[in-house]
């Protein structure tokens, strides 16, 4: 039995016993918990239950100097990696299953007066570009909703050989199956 199903059973048992023994959780709270469980677990057409792939990675506490063009930005501090699709060493998310995914990249430019551009790539092809202005400590963001096949690869690259990204969890890369 998977963890989500066990947790769901415990929540249901708690809710049933709480009704007679204490104030417990109300119907709205119970519905909220059920909705969270539905979002975490997805049932396939074949009746198999699995977690929806999702990840969140940030940069470790440092400034990241971008010195070579078209190299992958490696968000190396994994906070969440459900389905193990994100690889911090390569900086690439590989879709573990087909579906519609949302990806977000948020980044903060360091104090240097230079442009910072980042590209969201799908299988080494540009999807969308974001930039932070020339002024120090400006931010940039990228958001994309993409149809992926199993094995499609998503990464963030720097198209220029210049720019500095502020680390310390100010910059992040995330994605999840909708």
Short mmCIF file of N, CA and C in Angstrom, two decimals:
data_model
loop_
_atom_site.label_atom_id
_atom_site.label_comp_id
_atom_site.label_asym_id
_atom_site.label_seq_id
_atom_site.Cartn_x
_atom_site.Cartn_y
_atom_site.Cartn_z
N UNK A 1 0.85 -1.17 0.00
CA UNK A 1 0.00 0.00 0.00
C UNK A 1 0.90 1.24 0.00
N UNK A 2 0.61 2.19 -0.85
CA UNK A 2 1.50 3.35 -0.94
C UNK A 2 1.24 4.34 0.19
N UNK A 3 2.17 5.26 0.34
CA UNK A 3 2.14 6.22 1.45
C UNK A 3 0.90 7.10 1.41
N UNK A 4 0.51 7.57 0.21
CA UNK A 4 -0.65 8.45 0.12
C UNK A 4 -1.92 7.74 0.54
N UNK A 5 -2.07 6.50 0.12
CA UNK A 5 -3.26 5.75 0.49
C UNK A 5 -3.30 5.53 2.00
N UNK A 6 -2.15 5.21 2.59
CA UNK A 6 -2.08 5.04 4.05
C UNK A 6 -2.46 6.32 4.76
N UNK A 7 -1.91 7.44 4.27
CA UNK A 7 -2.23 8.74 4.87
C UNK A 7 -3.71 9.05 4.74
N UNK A 8 -4.28 8.79 3.59
CA UNK A 8 -5.70 9.04 3.37
C UNK A 8 -6.56 8.21 4.32
N UNK A 9 -6.22 6.96 4.50
CA UNK A 9 -6.97 6.09 5.42
C UNK A 9 -6.88 6.63 6.84
N UNK A 10 -5.68 7.06 7.26
CA UNK A 10 -5.53 7.63 8.60
C UNK A 10 -6.36 8.89 8.78
N UNK A 11 -6.39 9.74 7.77
CA UNK A 11 -7.18 10.97 7.84
C UNK A 11 -8.67 10.64 7.97
N UNK A 12 -9.13 9.69 7.18
CA UNK A 12 -10.54 9.29 7.24
C UNK A 12 -10.88 8.71 8.61
N UNK A 13 -10.02 7.82 9.13
CA UNK A 13 -10.27 7.24 10.44
C UNK A 13 -10.27 8.31 11.52
N UNK A 14 -9.35 9.24 11.42
CA UNK A 14 -9.30 10.35 12.39
C UNK A 14 -10.58 11.17 12.33
N UNK A 15 -11.00 11.49 11.11
CA UNK A 15 -12.21 12.31 10.96
C UNK A 15 -13.43 11.60 11.53
N UNK A 16 -13.52 10.30 11.30
CA UNK A 16 -14.66 9.55 11.82
C UNK A 16 -14.64 9.48 13.34
N UNK A 17 -13.45 9.24 13.91
CA UNK A 17 -13.38 9.15 15.37
C UNK A 17 -13.46 10.52 16.03
N UNK A 18 -12.96 11.55 15.37
CA UNK A 18 -12.95 12.89 15.94
C UNK A 18 -14.37 13.43 16.10
N UNK A 19 -15.26 13.00 15.25
CA UNK A 19 -16.64 13.49 15.30
C UNK A 19 -17.29 13.17 16.64
N UNK A 20 -16.98 12.01 17.19
CA UNK A 20 -17.63 11.62 18.44
C UNK A 20 -16.78 11.91 19.68
N UNK A 21 -15.46 12.08 19.53
CA UNK A 21 -14.63 12.21 20.71
C UNK A 21 -14.12 13.62 20.99
N UNK A 22 -14.05 14.46 19.99
CA UNK A 22 -13.57 15.83 20.19
C UNK A 22 -14.06 16.70 19.04
N UNK A 23 -13.63 17.93 19.06
CA UNK A 23 -14.06 18.85 18.01
C UNK A 23 -13.57 18.41 16.63
N UNK A 24 -12.37 17.82 16.56
CA UNK A 24 -11.86 17.26 15.31
C UNK A 24 -11.78 18.27 14.19
N UNK A 25 -11.79 17.75 12.99
CA UNK A 25 -11.75 18.63 11.82
C UNK A 25 -13.15 18.78 11.26
N UNK A 26 -13.42 19.93 10.72
CA UNK A 26 -14.75 20.15 10.15
C UNK A 26 -14.79 19.65 8.71
N UNK A 27 -15.96 19.69 8.11
CA UNK A 27 -16.13 19.17 6.75
C UNK A 27 -15.24 19.89 5.74
N UNK A 28 -15.10 21.21 5.89
CA UNK A 28 -14.29 21.99 4.96
C UNK A 28 -12.83 21.54 5.03
N UNK A 29 -12.31 21.36 6.25
CA UNK A 29 -10.93 20.90 6.40
C UNK A 29 -10.76 19.50 5.82
N UNK A 30 -11.74 18.64 6.05
CA UNK A 30 -11.67 17.30 5.49
C UNK A 30 -11.68 17.34 3.97
N UNK A 31 -12.53 18.17 3.38
CA UNK A 31 -12.56 18.31 1.92
C UNK A 31 -11.22 18.83 1.40
N UNK A 32 -10.62 19.79 2.11
CA UNK A 32 -9.31 20.31 1.71
C UNK A 32 -8.25 19.21 1.71
N UNK A 33 -8.26 18.38 2.76
CA UNK A 33 -7.31 17.27 2.82
C UNK A 33 -7.53 16.28 1.67
N UNK A 34 -8.78 16.01 1.38
CA UNK A 34 -9.09 15.09 0.28
C UNK A 34 -8.62 15.67 -1.05
N UNK A 35 -8.81 16.97 -1.25
CA UNK A 35 -8.36 17.61 -2.50
C UNK A 35 -6.85 17.57 -2.63
N UNK A 36 -6.14 17.76 -1.52
CA UNK A 36 -4.69 17.66 -1.55
C UNK A 36 -4.27 16.26 -1.96
N UNK A 37 -4.90 15.25 -1.40
CA UNK A 37 -4.57 13.86 -1.74
C UNK A 37 -4.84 13.59 -3.22
N UNK A 38 -5.92 14.14 -3.75
CA UNK A 38 -6.23 13.93 -5.16
C UNK A 38 -5.18 14.58 -6.05
N UNK A 39 -4.65 15.73 -5.62
CA UNK A 39 -3.63 16.41 -6.41
C UNK A 39 -2.31 15.66 -6.39
N UNK A 40 -1.99 15.06 -5.25
CA UNK A 40 -0.72 14.35 -5.13
C UNK A 40 -0.76 13.03 -5.89
N UNK A 41 -1.86 12.33 -5.82
CA UNK A 41 -1.97 11.01 -6.44
C UNK A 41 -2.82 11.08 -7.69
N UNK A 42 -2.39 10.38 -8.72
CA UNK A 42 -3.09 10.38 -9.99
C UNK A 42 -3.37 8.94 -10.37
N UNK A 43 -4.54 8.66 -10.86
CA UNK A 43 -4.88 7.31 -11.27
C UNK A 43 -4.81 7.24 -12.79
N UNK A 44 -4.04 6.30 -13.28
CA UNK A 44 -3.88 6.15 -14.72
C UNK A 44 -5.09 5.44 -15.31
N UNK A 45 -5.13 5.40 -16.64
CA UNK A 45 -6.23 4.73 -17.34
C UNK A 45 -6.30 3.25 -17.01
N UNK A 46 -5.15 2.66 -16.67
CA UNK A 46 -5.10 1.24 -16.36
C UNK A 46 -5.44 0.96 -14.90
N UNK A 47 -5.80 2.00 -14.15
CA UNK A 47 -6.18 1.81 -12.77
C UNK A 47 -5.01 1.84 -11.80
N UNK A 48 -3.79 2.05 -12.29
CA UNK A 48 -2.63 2.14 -11.40
C UNK A 48 -2.57 3.53 -10.80
N UNK A 49 -2.16 3.59 -9.55
CA UNK A 49 -2.04 4.88 -8.87
C UNK A 49 -0.57 5.26 -8.78
N UNK A 50 -0.25 6.52 -9.07
CA UNK A 50 1.12 7.00 -8.95
C UNK A 50 1.10 8.47 -8.59
N UNK A 51 2.22 8.95 -8.11
CA UNK A 51 2.34 10.36 -7.78
C UNK A 51 2.59 11.17 -9.05
N UNK A 52 2.04 12.37 -9.09
CA UNK A 52 2.31 13.26 -10.21
C UNK A 52 3.75 13.77 -10.10
N UNK A 53 4.51 13.71 -11.18
CA UNK A 53 5.88 14.22 -11.14
C UNK A 53 5.89 15.72 -10.82
N UNK A 54 6.80 16.11 -9.95
CA UNK A 54 6.94 17.52 -9.57
C UNK A 54 8.35 17.72 -9.02
N UNK A 55 8.91 18.91 -9.25
CA UNK A 55 10.23 19.21 -8.68
C UNK A 55 10.35 20.70 -8.39
N UNK A 56 11.24 21.01 -7.46
CA UNK A 56 11.63 22.37 -7.14
C UNK A 56 13.11 22.32 -6.77
N UNK A 57 13.90 23.13 -7.46
CA UNK A 57 15.34 23.20 -7.19
C UNK A 57 15.76 24.66 -7.16
N UNK A 58 16.68 24.97 -6.25
CA UNK A 58 17.21 26.32 -6.12
C UNK A 58 18.72 26.28 -6.32
N UNK A 59 19.33 27.45 -6.29
CA UNK A 59 20.79 27.52 -6.33
C UNK A 59 21.32 27.54 -4.91
N UNK A 60 22.42 26.85 -4.69
CA UNK A 60 23.05 26.88 -3.37
C UNK A 60 23.52 28.30 -3.07
N UNK A 61 23.77 28.59 -1.80
CA UNK A 61 24.15 29.96 -1.42
C UNK A 61 25.45 30.42 -2.07
N UNK A 62 25.32 31.16 -3.15
CA UNK A 62 26.46 31.72 -3.85
C UNK A 62 25.98 32.57 -5.01
N UNK A 63 26.90 33.26 -5.59
CA UNK A 63 26.65 33.93 -6.86
C UNK A 63 27.11 32.98 -7.96
N UNK A 64 26.29 32.81 -8.98
CA UNK A 64 26.69 31.94 -10.09
C UNK A 64 27.07 32.82 -11.27
N UNK A 65 28.35 32.82 -11.59
CA UNK A 65 28.85 33.56 -12.75
C UNK A 65 28.56 32.74 -14.00
N UNK A 66 27.93 33.36 -14.98
CA UNK A 66 27.63 32.69 -16.24
C UNK A 66 28.70 33.11 -17.24
N UNK A 67 29.67 32.24 -17.44
CA UNK A 67 30.83 32.62 -18.24
C UNK A 67 30.88 31.99 -19.62
N UNK A 68 30.07 30.99 -19.87
CA UNK A 68 30.06 30.39 -21.21
C UNK A 68 28.63 30.38 -21.75
N UNK A 69 28.50 30.70 -23.02
CA UNK A 69 27.16 30.76 -23.61
C UNK A 69 26.61 29.36 -23.88
N UNK A 70 25.29 29.29 -23.85
CA UNK A 70 24.54 28.07 -24.16
C UNK A 70 24.85 26.88 -23.25
N UNK A 71 25.24 27.15 -22.02
CA UNK A 71 25.43 26.05 -21.07
C UNK A 71 24.24 25.99 -20.13
N UNK A 72 23.98 24.80 -19.61
CA UNK A 72 22.83 24.56 -18.74
C UNK A 72 23.09 25.17 -17.36
N UNK A 73 22.10 25.87 -16.84
CA UNK A 73 22.17 26.38 -15.47
C UNK A 73 21.72 25.23 -14.57
N UNK A 74 22.58 24.84 -13.66
CA UNK A 74 22.30 23.69 -12.80
C UNK A 74 21.79 24.17 -11.44
N UNK A 75 20.48 24.08 -11.27
CA UNK A 75 19.87 24.40 -9.98
C UNK A 75 20.14 23.19 -9.10
N UNK A 76 21.12 23.33 -8.21
CA UNK A 76 21.72 22.18 -7.55
C UNK A 76 21.18 21.83 -6.17
N UNK A 77 20.26 22.61 -5.65
CA UNK A 77 19.69 22.33 -4.33
C UNK A 77 18.25 21.83 -4.51
N UNK A 78 18.08 20.52 -4.54
CA UNK A 78 16.75 19.94 -4.75
C UNK A 78 15.94 20.02 -3.46
N UNK A 79 14.78 20.64 -3.54
CA UNK A 79 13.87 20.72 -2.40
C UNK A 79 12.78 19.66 -2.53
N UNK A 80 12.24 19.50 -3.73
CA UNK A 80 11.22 18.49 -4.02
C UNK A 80 11.59 17.82 -5.34
N UNK A 81 11.43 16.50 -5.41
CA UNK A 81 11.70 15.78 -6.65
C UNK A 81 10.84 14.52 -6.72
N UNK A 82 9.52 14.71 -6.77
CA UNK A 82 8.59 13.59 -6.82
C UNK A 82 8.68 12.96 -8.21
N UNK A 83 8.97 11.70 -8.26
CA UNK A 83 9.14 11.00 -9.52
C UNK A 83 10.57 11.00 -10.03
N UNK A 84 11.47 11.68 -9.32
CA UNK A 84 12.90 11.72 -9.64
C UNK A 84 13.21 12.17 -11.06
N UNK A 85 12.39 13.08 -11.60
CA UNK A 85 12.61 13.54 -12.96
C UNK A 85 13.70 14.58 -13.11
N UNK A 86 14.01 15.33 -12.03
CA UNK A 86 15.02 16.38 -12.13
C UNK A 86 16.38 15.85 -11.67
N UNK A 87 17.41 16.15 -12.44
CA UNK A 87 18.78 15.74 -12.14
C UNK A 87 19.59 16.99 -11.85
N UNK A 88 20.00 17.18 -10.61
CA UNK A 88 20.73 18.39 -10.21
C UNK A 88 22.12 18.44 -10.84
N UNK A 89 22.72 17.30 -11.12
CA UNK A 89 24.07 17.29 -11.72
C UNK A 89 24.05 17.77 -13.17
N UNK A 90 23.00 17.42 -13.90
CA UNK A 90 22.91 17.85 -15.30
C UNK A 90 22.07 19.11 -15.45
N UNK A 91 21.20 19.40 -14.47
CA UNK A 91 20.30 20.55 -14.56
C UNK A 91 19.12 20.30 -15.48
N UNK A 92 18.84 19.04 -15.78
CA UNK A 92 17.81 18.67 -16.76
C UNK A 92 16.68 17.90 -16.08
N UNK A 93 15.43 18.28 -16.43
CA UNK A 93 14.25 17.51 -16.04
C UNK A 93 13.89 16.62 -17.21
N UNK A 94 13.74 15.32 -16.95
CA UNK A 94 13.32 14.35 -17.96
C UNK A 94 11.93 13.86 -17.58
N UNK A 95 10.96 14.06 -18.46
CA UNK A 95 9.58 13.71 -18.16
C UNK A 95 9.45 12.20 -17.95
N UNK A 96 9.01 11.79 -16.75
CA UNK A 96 8.84 10.36 -16.50
C UNK A 96 7.57 9.79 -17.12
N UNK A 97 6.65 10.69 -17.53
CA UNK A 97 5.41 10.23 -18.19
C UNK A 97 4.88 11.34 -19.07
N UNK A 98 4.04 10.95 -19.99
CA UNK A 98 3.42 11.89 -20.92
C UNK A 98 2.39 12.74 -20.19
N UNK A 99 2.22 13.99 -20.64
CA UNK A 99 1.19 14.84 -20.06
C UNK A 99 1.48 16.31 -20.25
N UNK A 100 0.62 17.12 -19.65
CA UNK A 100 0.77 18.57 -19.68
C UNK A 100 1.48 19.01 -18.40
N UNK A 101 2.57 19.73 -18.57
CA UNK A 101 3.40 20.17 -17.45
C UNK A 101 3.47 21.69 -17.41
N UNK A 102 3.65 22.22 -16.22
CA UNK A 102 3.91 23.64 -16.01
C UNK A 102 5.34 23.78 -15.50
N UNK A 103 6.07 24.74 -16.07
CA UNK A 103 7.44 25.01 -15.64
C UNK A 103 7.58 26.48 -15.29
N UNK A 104 8.33 26.76 -14.24
CA UNK A 104 8.59 28.14 -13.83
C UNK A 104 10.07 28.30 -13.50
N UNK A 105 10.61 29.42 -13.92
CA UNK A 105 11.98 29.79 -13.58
C UNK A 105 11.92 31.21 -13.05
N UNK A 106 12.42 31.41 -11.86
CA UNK A 106 12.50 32.74 -11.27
C UNK A 106 13.95 32.96 -10.88
N UNK A 107 14.47 34.14 -11.19
CA UNK A 107 15.88 34.38 -10.90
C UNK A 107 16.10 35.85 -10.59
N UNK A 108 17.15 36.09 -9.81
CA UNK A 108 17.52 37.44 -9.41
C UNK A 108 18.92 37.71 -9.93
N UNK A 109 19.06 38.81 -10.60
CA UNK A 109 20.32 39.28 -11.14
C UNK A 109 21.17 39.80 -9.99
N UNK A 110 22.47 39.59 -10.03
CA UNK A 110 23.34 40.08 -8.96
C UNK A 110 23.50 41.59 -9.06
N UNK A 111 24.42 42.13 -8.31
CA UNK A 111 24.64 43.57 -8.27
C UNK A 111 25.43 44.13 -9.43
N UNK A 112 25.87 43.30 -10.37
CA UNK A 112 26.66 43.79 -11.50
C UNK A 112 25.78 44.45 -12.54
N UNK A 113 26.34 45.41 -13.24
CA UNK A 113 25.59 46.09 -14.31
C UNK A 113 25.83 45.33 -15.62
N UNK A 114 25.02 44.34 -15.87
CA UNK A 114 25.10 43.54 -17.09
C UNK A 114 23.75 42.87 -17.31
N UNK A 115 23.50 42.45 -18.54
CA UNK A 115 22.25 41.76 -18.86
C UNK A 115 22.29 40.34 -18.34
N UNK A 116 21.13 39.83 -17.98
CA UNK A 116 21.00 38.43 -17.62
C UNK A 116 19.81 37.87 -18.38
N UNK A 117 20.07 36.93 -19.25
CA UNK A 117 19.01 36.25 -20.00
C UNK A 117 19.09 34.77 -19.72
N UNK A 118 17.93 34.13 -19.63
CA UNK A 118 17.86 32.68 -19.49
C UNK A 118 16.82 32.15 -20.47
N UNK A 119 17.06 30.97 -21.00
CA UNK A 119 16.16 30.32 -21.96
C UNK A 119 15.62 29.02 -21.37
N UNK A 120 14.34 28.78 -21.54
CA UNK A 120 13.75 27.49 -21.20
C UNK A 120 13.78 26.67 -22.48
N UNK A 121 14.38 25.50 -22.41
CA UNK A 121 14.59 24.65 -23.58
C UNK A 121 13.81 23.34 -23.44
N UNK A 122 13.29 22.87 -24.57
CA UNK A 122 12.66 21.55 -24.64
C UNK A 122 13.41 20.76 -25.70
N UNK A 123 14.05 19.68 -25.28
CA UNK A 123 14.83 18.85 -26.19
C UNK A 123 15.80 19.70 -27.02
N UNK A 124 16.50 20.61 -26.34
CA UNK A 124 17.51 21.50 -26.93
C UNK A 124 16.96 22.53 -27.90
N UNK A 125 15.65 22.78 -27.88
CA UNK A 125 15.04 23.82 -28.71
C UNK A 125 14.44 24.89 -27.81
N UNK A 126 14.61 26.14 -28.18
CA UNK A 126 14.12 27.26 -27.39
C UNK A 126 12.59 27.24 -27.31
N UNK A 127 12.08 27.37 -26.08
CA UNK A 127 10.64 27.50 -25.86
C UNK A 127 10.32 28.97 -25.60
N UNK A 128 11.03 29.57 -24.63
CA UNK A 128 10.78 30.95 -24.26
C UNK A 128 12.04 31.52 -23.59
N UNK A 129 12.24 32.82 -23.73
CA UNK A 129 13.38 33.51 -23.13
C UNK A 129 12.88 34.53 -22.11
N UNK A 130 13.61 34.64 -21.03
CA UNK A 130 13.33 35.65 -20.01
C UNK A 130 14.58 36.46 -19.77
N UNK A 131 14.41 37.68 -19.28
CA UNK A 131 15.59 38.47 -18.96
C UNK A 131 15.35 39.35 -17.76
N UNK A 132 16.46 39.68 -17.11
CA UNK A 132 16.45 40.65 -16.01
C UNK A 132 17.16 41.88 -16.55
N UNK A 133 16.68 43.03 -16.23
CA UNK A 133 17.19 44.28 -16.78
C UNK A 133 18.66 44.49 -16.41
N UNK A 134 19.24 45.48 -17.02
CA UNK A 134 20.64 45.83 -16.85
C UNK A 134 20.94 46.30 -15.43
N UNK A 135 19.95 46.77 -14.73
CA UNK A 135 20.14 47.30 -13.38
C UNK A 135 20.42 46.19 -12.37
N UNK A 136 21.21 46.49 -11.34
CA UNK A 136 21.51 45.49 -10.31
C UNK A 136 20.27 45.04 -9.55
N UNK A 137 20.27 43.79 -9.15
CA UNK A 137 19.25 43.17 -8.30
C UNK A 137 17.85 43.20 -8.91
N UNK A 138 17.75 43.13 -10.21
CA UNK A 138 16.44 42.98 -10.84
C UNK A 138 16.14 41.50 -10.98
N UNK A 139 14.88 41.18 -11.18
CA UNK A 139 14.49 39.78 -11.29
C UNK A 139 13.90 39.50 -12.66
N UNK A 140 13.91 38.24 -13.01
CA UNK A 140 13.30 37.79 -14.24
C UNK A 140 12.54 36.51 -13.97
N UNK A 141 11.61 36.19 -14.85
CA UNK A 141 10.85 34.96 -14.67
C UNK A 141 10.42 34.39 -16.02
N UNK A 142 10.21 33.11 -16.01
CA UNK A 142 9.73 32.38 -17.18
C UNK A 142 8.63 31.44 -16.70
N UNK A 143 7.55 31.37 -17.45
CA UNK A 143 6.47 30.43 -17.14
C UNK A 143 6.02 29.81 -18.45
N UNK A 144 5.90 28.48 -18.47
CA UNK A 144 5.47 27.80 -19.68
C UNK A 144 4.62 26.58 -19.33
N UNK A 145 3.62 26.33 -20.14
CA UNK A 145 2.80 25.12 -20.04
C UNK A 145 3.07 24.34 -21.31
N UNK A 146 3.57 23.11 -21.14
CA UNK A 146 4.02 22.33 -22.29
C UNK A 146 3.44 20.92 -22.28
N UNK A 147 3.13 20.43 -23.46
CA UNK A 147 2.77 19.02 -23.65
C UNK A 147 4.07 18.24 -23.82
N UNK A 148 4.29 17.26 -22.96
CA UNK A 148 5.52 16.47 -23.04
C UNK A 148 5.21 15.00 -23.26
N UNK A 149 6.11 14.36 -23.95
CA UNK A 149 6.09 12.91 -24.08
C UNK A 149 7.08 12.35 -23.07
N UNK A 150 6.91 11.10 -22.69
CA UNK A 150 7.86 10.46 -21.79
C UNK A 150 9.25 10.57 -22.40
N UNK A 151 10.21 11.04 -21.60
CA UNK A 151 11.59 11.16 -22.07
C UNK A 151 11.96 12.54 -22.59
N UNK A 152 10.97 13.44 -22.79
CA UNK A 152 11.30 14.81 -23.21
C UNK A 152 12.14 15.45 -22.11
N UNK A 153 13.07 16.33 -22.55
CA UNK A 153 14.02 16.95 -21.62
C UNK A 153 13.82 18.46 -21.58
N UNK A 154 13.72 18.99 -20.36
CA UNK A 154 13.54 20.43 -20.14
C UNK A 154 14.75 20.94 -19.36
N UNK A 155 15.31 22.06 -19.82
CA UNK A 155 16.45 22.65 -19.12
C UNK A 155 16.40 24.17 -19.24
N UNK A 156 17.25 24.81 -18.46
CA UNK A 156 17.41 26.26 -18.50
C UNK A 156 18.83 26.54 -18.94
N UNK A 157 19.00 27.33 -19.99
CA UNK A 157 20.35 27.67 -20.44
C UNK A 157 20.54 29.18 -20.42
N UNK A 158 21.80 29.57 -20.46
CA UNK A 158 22.17 30.97 -20.58
C UNK A 158 22.63 31.21 -22.01
N UNK A 159 21.95 32.05 -22.77
CA UNK A 159 22.32 32.26 -24.17
C UNK A 159 23.55 33.15 -24.35
N UNK A 160 23.91 33.91 -23.31
CA UNK A 160 25.07 34.82 -23.38
C UNK A 160 26.19 34.31 -22.48
N UNK A 161 27.38 34.75 -22.75
CA UNK A 161 28.52 34.40 -21.92
C UNK A 161 28.75 35.46 -20.85
N UNK A 162 27.68 35.98 -20.30
CA UNK A 162 27.80 36.97 -19.23
C UNK A 162 26.54 36.95 -18.37
N UNK A 163 26.68 37.48 -17.18
CA UNK A 163 25.56 37.54 -16.26
C UNK A 163 25.88 36.80 -14.98
N UNK A 164 25.24 37.19 -13.92
CA UNK A 164 25.45 36.56 -12.62
C UNK A 164 24.09 36.38 -11.95
N UNK A 165 23.83 35.16 -11.51
CA UNK A 165 22.56 34.86 -10.83
C UNK A 165 22.82 34.82 -9.33
N UNK A 166 21.94 35.44 -8.58
CA UNK A 166 22.03 35.42 -7.13
C UNK A 166 21.48 34.10 -6.62
N UNK A 167 22.26 33.41 -5.81
CA UNK A 167 21.83 32.13 -5.23
C UNK A 167 21.06 32.34 -3.96
N UNK A 168 21.40 31.58 -2.93
CA UNK A 168 20.77 31.65 -1.62
C UNK A 168 19.25 31.57 -1.71
N UNK A 169 18.75 30.70 -2.55
CA UNK A 169 17.31 30.43 -2.72
C UNK A 169 16.53 31.59 -3.33
N UNK A 170 17.22 32.57 -3.89
CA UNK A 170 16.54 33.65 -4.58
C UNK A 170 16.14 33.23 -5.99
N UNK A 171 16.82 32.24 -6.53
CA UNK A 171 16.58 31.79 -7.89
C UNK A 171 16.16 30.33 -7.87
N UNK A 172 15.15 29.97 -8.70
CA UNK A 172 14.63 28.61 -8.66
C UNK A 172 14.11 28.15 -10.01
N UNK A 173 14.00 26.82 -10.14
CA UNK A 173 13.47 26.15 -11.33
C UNK A 173 12.51 25.10 -10.82
N UNK A 174 11.26 25.09 -11.33
CA UNK A 174 10.29 24.11 -10.86
C UNK A 174 9.41 23.65 -12.02
N UNK A 175 8.76 22.52 -11.81
CA UNK A 175 7.84 22.00 -12.80
C UNK A 175 6.98 20.92 -12.19
N UNK A 176 5.81 20.68 -12.81
CA UNK A 176 4.94 19.60 -12.34
C UNK A 176 3.93 19.22 -13.41
N UNK A 177 3.48 18.00 -13.32
CA UNK A 177 2.42 17.49 -14.19
C UNK A 177 1.10 18.10 -13.72
N UNK A 178 0.36 18.68 -14.64
CA UNK A 178 -0.91 19.31 -14.27
C UNK A 178 -1.98 18.23 -14.11
#
